[in-house]
PDB file of C-alpha atoms in Angstrom:
ATOM      1  CA  MET A   1     -13.726  30.177  54.278  1.00 54.00           C
ATOM      2  CA  PHE A   2     -13.567  27.798  51.360  1.00 57.00           C
ATOM      3  CA  ARG A   3     -11.454  24.704  50.942  1.00 61.00           C
ATOM      4  CA  ASN A   4      -9.261  24.026  47.954  1.00 56.00           C
ATOM      5  CA  PHE A   5      -8.627  20.614  46.404  1.00 62.00           C
ATOM      6  CA  PHE A   6      -6.142  19.674  49.097  1.00 60.00           C
ATOM      7  CA  GLY A   7      -8.446  20.561  51.982  1.00 58.00           C
ATOM      8  CA  ALA A   8      -6.635  23.766  52.972  1.00 61.00           C
ATOM      9  CA  ARG A   9      -8.722  26.829  53.713  1.00 64.00           C
ATOM     10  CA  LEU A  10      -8.756  29.737  51.311  1.00 61.00           C
ATOM     11  CA  PRO A  11      -9.864  33.189  52.389  1.00 73.00           C
ATOM     12  CA  ARG A  12     -12.641  34.727  50.332  1.00 74.00           C
ATOM     13  CA  LEU A  13     -10.320  37.406  48.882  1.00 74.00           C
ATOM     14  CA  ALA A  14      -7.858  34.775  47.648  1.00 75.00           C
ATOM     15  CA  LEU A  15     -10.679  32.842  46.025  1.00 73.00           C
ATOM     16  CA  HIS A  16     -12.013  35.947  44.259  1.00 77.00           C
ATOM     17  CA  THR A  17      -8.513  36.889  43.125  1.00 81.00           C
ATOM     18  CA  LEU A  18      -7.978  33.430  41.718  1.00 77.00           C
ATOM     19  CA  LEU A  19     -11.327  33.440  39.913  1.00 80.00           C
ATOM     20  CA  LEU A  20     -10.575  36.887  38.475  1.00 82.00           C
ATOM     21  CA  ALA A  21      -7.072  35.903  37.344  1.00 82.00           C
ATOM     22  CA  LEU A  22      -8.109  32.728  35.499  1.00 80.00           C
ATOM     23  CA  PRO A  23      -9.844  34.439  32.538  1.00 81.00           C
ATOM     24  CA  PHE A  24      -6.925  36.829  32.104  1.00 77.00           C
ATOM     25  CA  ALA A  25      -4.456  33.957  32.178  1.00 76.00           C
ATOM     26  CA  ALA A  26      -6.509  32.167  29.544  1.00 75.00           C
ATOM     27  CA  MET A  27      -6.533  35.280  27.342  1.00 75.00           C
ATOM     28  CA  LEU A  28      -2.775  35.742  27.634  1.00 76.00           C
ATOM     29  CA  ALA A  29      -1.940  32.152  26.757  1.00 70.00           C
ATOM     30  CA  GLU A  30      -0.851  31.604  23.181  1.00 70.00           C
ATOM     31  CA  PRO A  31      -1.742  28.407  21.344  1.00 66.00           C
ATOM     32  CA  ALA A  32       1.105  25.963  20.938  1.00 64.00           C
ATOM     33  CA  LEU A  33       0.245  25.248  17.290  1.00 63.00           C
ATOM     34  CA  ALA A  34       2.165  22.032  17.663  1.00 60.00           C
ATOM     35  CA  GLN A  35      -0.201  19.847  15.686  1.00 68.00           C
ATOM     36  CA  ASN A  36       1.687  18.187  12.894  1.00 75.00           C
ATOM     37  CA  LEU A  37       0.051  15.969  10.283  1.00 75.00           C
ATOM     38  CA  ASP A  38       3.191  14.978   8.383  1.00 83.00           C
ATOM     39  CA  PRO A  39       2.911  11.224   9.123  1.00 83.00           C
ATOM     40  CA  LEU A  40      -0.677  11.119   7.845  1.00 84.00           C
ATOM     41  CA  GLU A  41       0.215  13.214   4.815  1.00 89.00           C
ATOM     42  CA  ASN A  42       3.173  10.958   4.023  1.00 90.00           C
ATOM     43  CA  MET A  43       1.006   7.838   4.273  1.00 91.00           C
ATOM     44  CA  LEU A  44      -1.670   9.276   1.966  1.00 91.00           C
ATOM     45  CA  GLN A  45       0.984  10.463  -0.497  1.00 92.00           C
ATOM     46  CA  THR A  46       2.420   6.937  -0.545  1.00 93.00           C
ATOM     47  CA  VAL A  47      -1.029   5.540  -1.413  1.00 91.00           C
ATOM     48  CA  VAL A  48      -1.485   8.120  -4.192  1.00 91.00           C
ATOM     49  CA  ASP A  49       1.987   7.385  -5.556  1.00 92.00           C
ATOM     50  CA  ALA A  50       1.251   3.656  -5.543  1.00 90.00           C
ATOM     51  CA  LEU A  51      -2.052   4.088  -7.409  1.00 89.00           C
ATOM     52  CA  THR A  52      -0.815   6.616  -9.968  1.00 90.00           C
ATOM     53  CA  GLY A  53       2.778   5.435 -10.292  1.00 91.00           C
ATOM     54  CA  PRO A  54       4.278   2.392 -11.957  1.00 92.00           C
ATOM     55  CA  ILE A  55       2.296  -0.078  -9.833  1.00 91.00           C
ATOM     56  CA  GLY A  56      -1.019   1.539 -10.726  1.00 90.00           C
ATOM     57  CA  ARG A  57       0.003   1.742 -14.368  1.00 92.00           C
ATOM     58  CA  LEU A  58       0.801  -1.971 -14.455  1.00 94.00           C
ATOM     59  CA  ILE A  59      -2.508  -2.842 -12.773  1.00 92.00           C
ATOM     60  CA  ALA A  60      -4.353  -0.711 -15.351  1.00 92.00           C
ATOM     61  CA  ILE A  61      -2.487  -2.408 -18.201  1.00 93.00           C
ATOM     62  CA  LEU A  62      -3.421  -5.830 -16.825  1.00 94.00           C
ATOM     63  CA  ALA A  63      -7.069  -4.762 -16.505  1.00 92.00           C
ATOM     64  CA  VAL A  64      -7.154  -3.553 -20.118  1.00 91.00           C
ATOM     65  CA  VAL A  65      -5.415  -6.740 -21.294  1.00 93.00           C
ATOM     66  CA  ALA A  66      -7.983  -8.826 -19.399  1.00 92.00           C
ATOM     67  CA  ALA A  67     -10.824  -6.802 -20.935  1.00 91.00           C
ATOM     68  CA  GLY A  68      -9.254  -7.269 -24.380  1.00 90.00           C
ATOM     69  CA  TYR A  69      -8.982 -11.019 -23.840  1.00 92.00           C
ATOM     70  CA  MET A  70     -12.618 -11.141 -22.715  1.00 91.00           C
ATOM     71  CA  MET A  71     -13.581  -9.196 -25.838  1.00 90.00           C
ATOM     72  CA  PHE A  72     -11.540 -11.580 -28.006  1.00 92.00           C
ATOM     73  CA  THR A  73     -13.265 -14.631 -26.522  1.00 93.00           C
ATOM     74  CA  GLY A  74     -16.723 -13.054 -26.726  1.00 90.00           C
ATOM     75  CA  ARG A  75     -17.290 -12.935 -22.982  1.00 91.00           C
ATOM     76  CA  LEU A  76     -16.974  -9.206 -22.526  1.00 87.00           C
ATOM     77  CA  ASN A  77     -19.645  -7.610 -20.433  1.00 88.00           C
ATOM     78  CA  TRP A  78     -19.918  -4.044 -21.749  1.00 88.00           C
ATOM     79  CA  PRO A  79     -20.793  -2.468 -18.382  1.00 90.00           C
ATOM     80  CA  LEU A  80     -17.659  -4.140 -16.968  1.00 87.00           C
ATOM     81  CA  PHE A  81     -15.588  -2.797 -19.856  1.00 90.00           C
ATOM     82  CA  LEU A  82     -16.941   0.715 -19.312  1.00 92.00           C
ATOM     83  CA  ALA A  83     -16.262   0.430 -15.578  1.00 91.00           C
ATOM     84  CA  ILE A  84     -12.652  -0.578 -16.272  1.00 90.00           C
ATOM     85  CA  PHE A  85     -12.217   2.209 -18.825  1.00 91.00           C
ATOM     86  CA  PHE A  86     -13.671   4.980 -16.665  1.00 93.00           C
ATOM     87  CA  GLY A  87     -11.892   3.634 -13.585  1.00 91.00           C
ATOM     88  CA  VAL A  88      -8.521   3.863 -15.326  1.00 92.00           C
ATOM     89  CA  VAL A  89      -9.341   7.328 -16.655  1.00 93.00           C
ATOM     90  CA  LEU A  90     -10.410   8.596 -13.231  1.00 92.00           C
ATOM     91  CA  VAL A  91      -7.443   7.132 -11.359  1.00 90.00           C
ATOM     92  CA  PHE A  92      -4.864   8.638 -13.679  1.00 90.00           C
ATOM     93  CA  SER A  93      -6.598  11.990 -14.180  1.00 92.00           C
ATOM     94  CA  ALA A  94      -7.702  12.473 -10.552  1.00 90.00           C
ATOM     95  CA  ALA A  95      -4.804  14.787  -9.703  1.00 87.00           C
ATOM     96  CA  THR A  96      -5.542  16.993 -12.725  1.00 89.00           C
ATOM     97  CA  ILE A  97      -9.261  17.105 -11.918  1.00 89.00           C
ATOM     98  CA  ILE A  98      -8.695  18.042  -8.271  1.00 89.00           C
ATOM     99  CA  ASP A  99      -6.052  20.624  -9.199  1.00 88.00           C
ATOM    100  CA  GLY A 100      -8.624  22.186 -11.524  1.00 88.00           C
ATOM    101  CA  PHE A 101     -11.111  22.473  -8.657  1.00 87.00           C
ATOM    102  CA  ALA A 102      -8.506  23.888  -6.290  1.00 83.00           C
ATOM    103  CA  ALA A 103      -7.195  26.515  -8.726  1.00 72.00           C
ATOM    104  CA  PRO A 104      -7.973  30.087  -7.696  1.00 66.00           C
TER     105      PRO A 104
END
């Protein structure tokens, strides 16, 4: 005789039946497929909209204006200017670039 979790005795046949039934029960169970990532997707979409929408556009305009002012005053660091330029280009063309990779 074996004891279960509660201390009650189980006959050997009941134990073997239980051990045989467990794999079949696991095979018959269907996954719930209840995982939902909508909140995460909405948050990331909000970040993308903020960076590529009107707010991102205004930040890019201010960065270009600042680079132009630095160029006008003779204090422009060319690597900084190139970083600003390529940063603006990448931010606003990122969706097009990724869509090109994801196209079938």
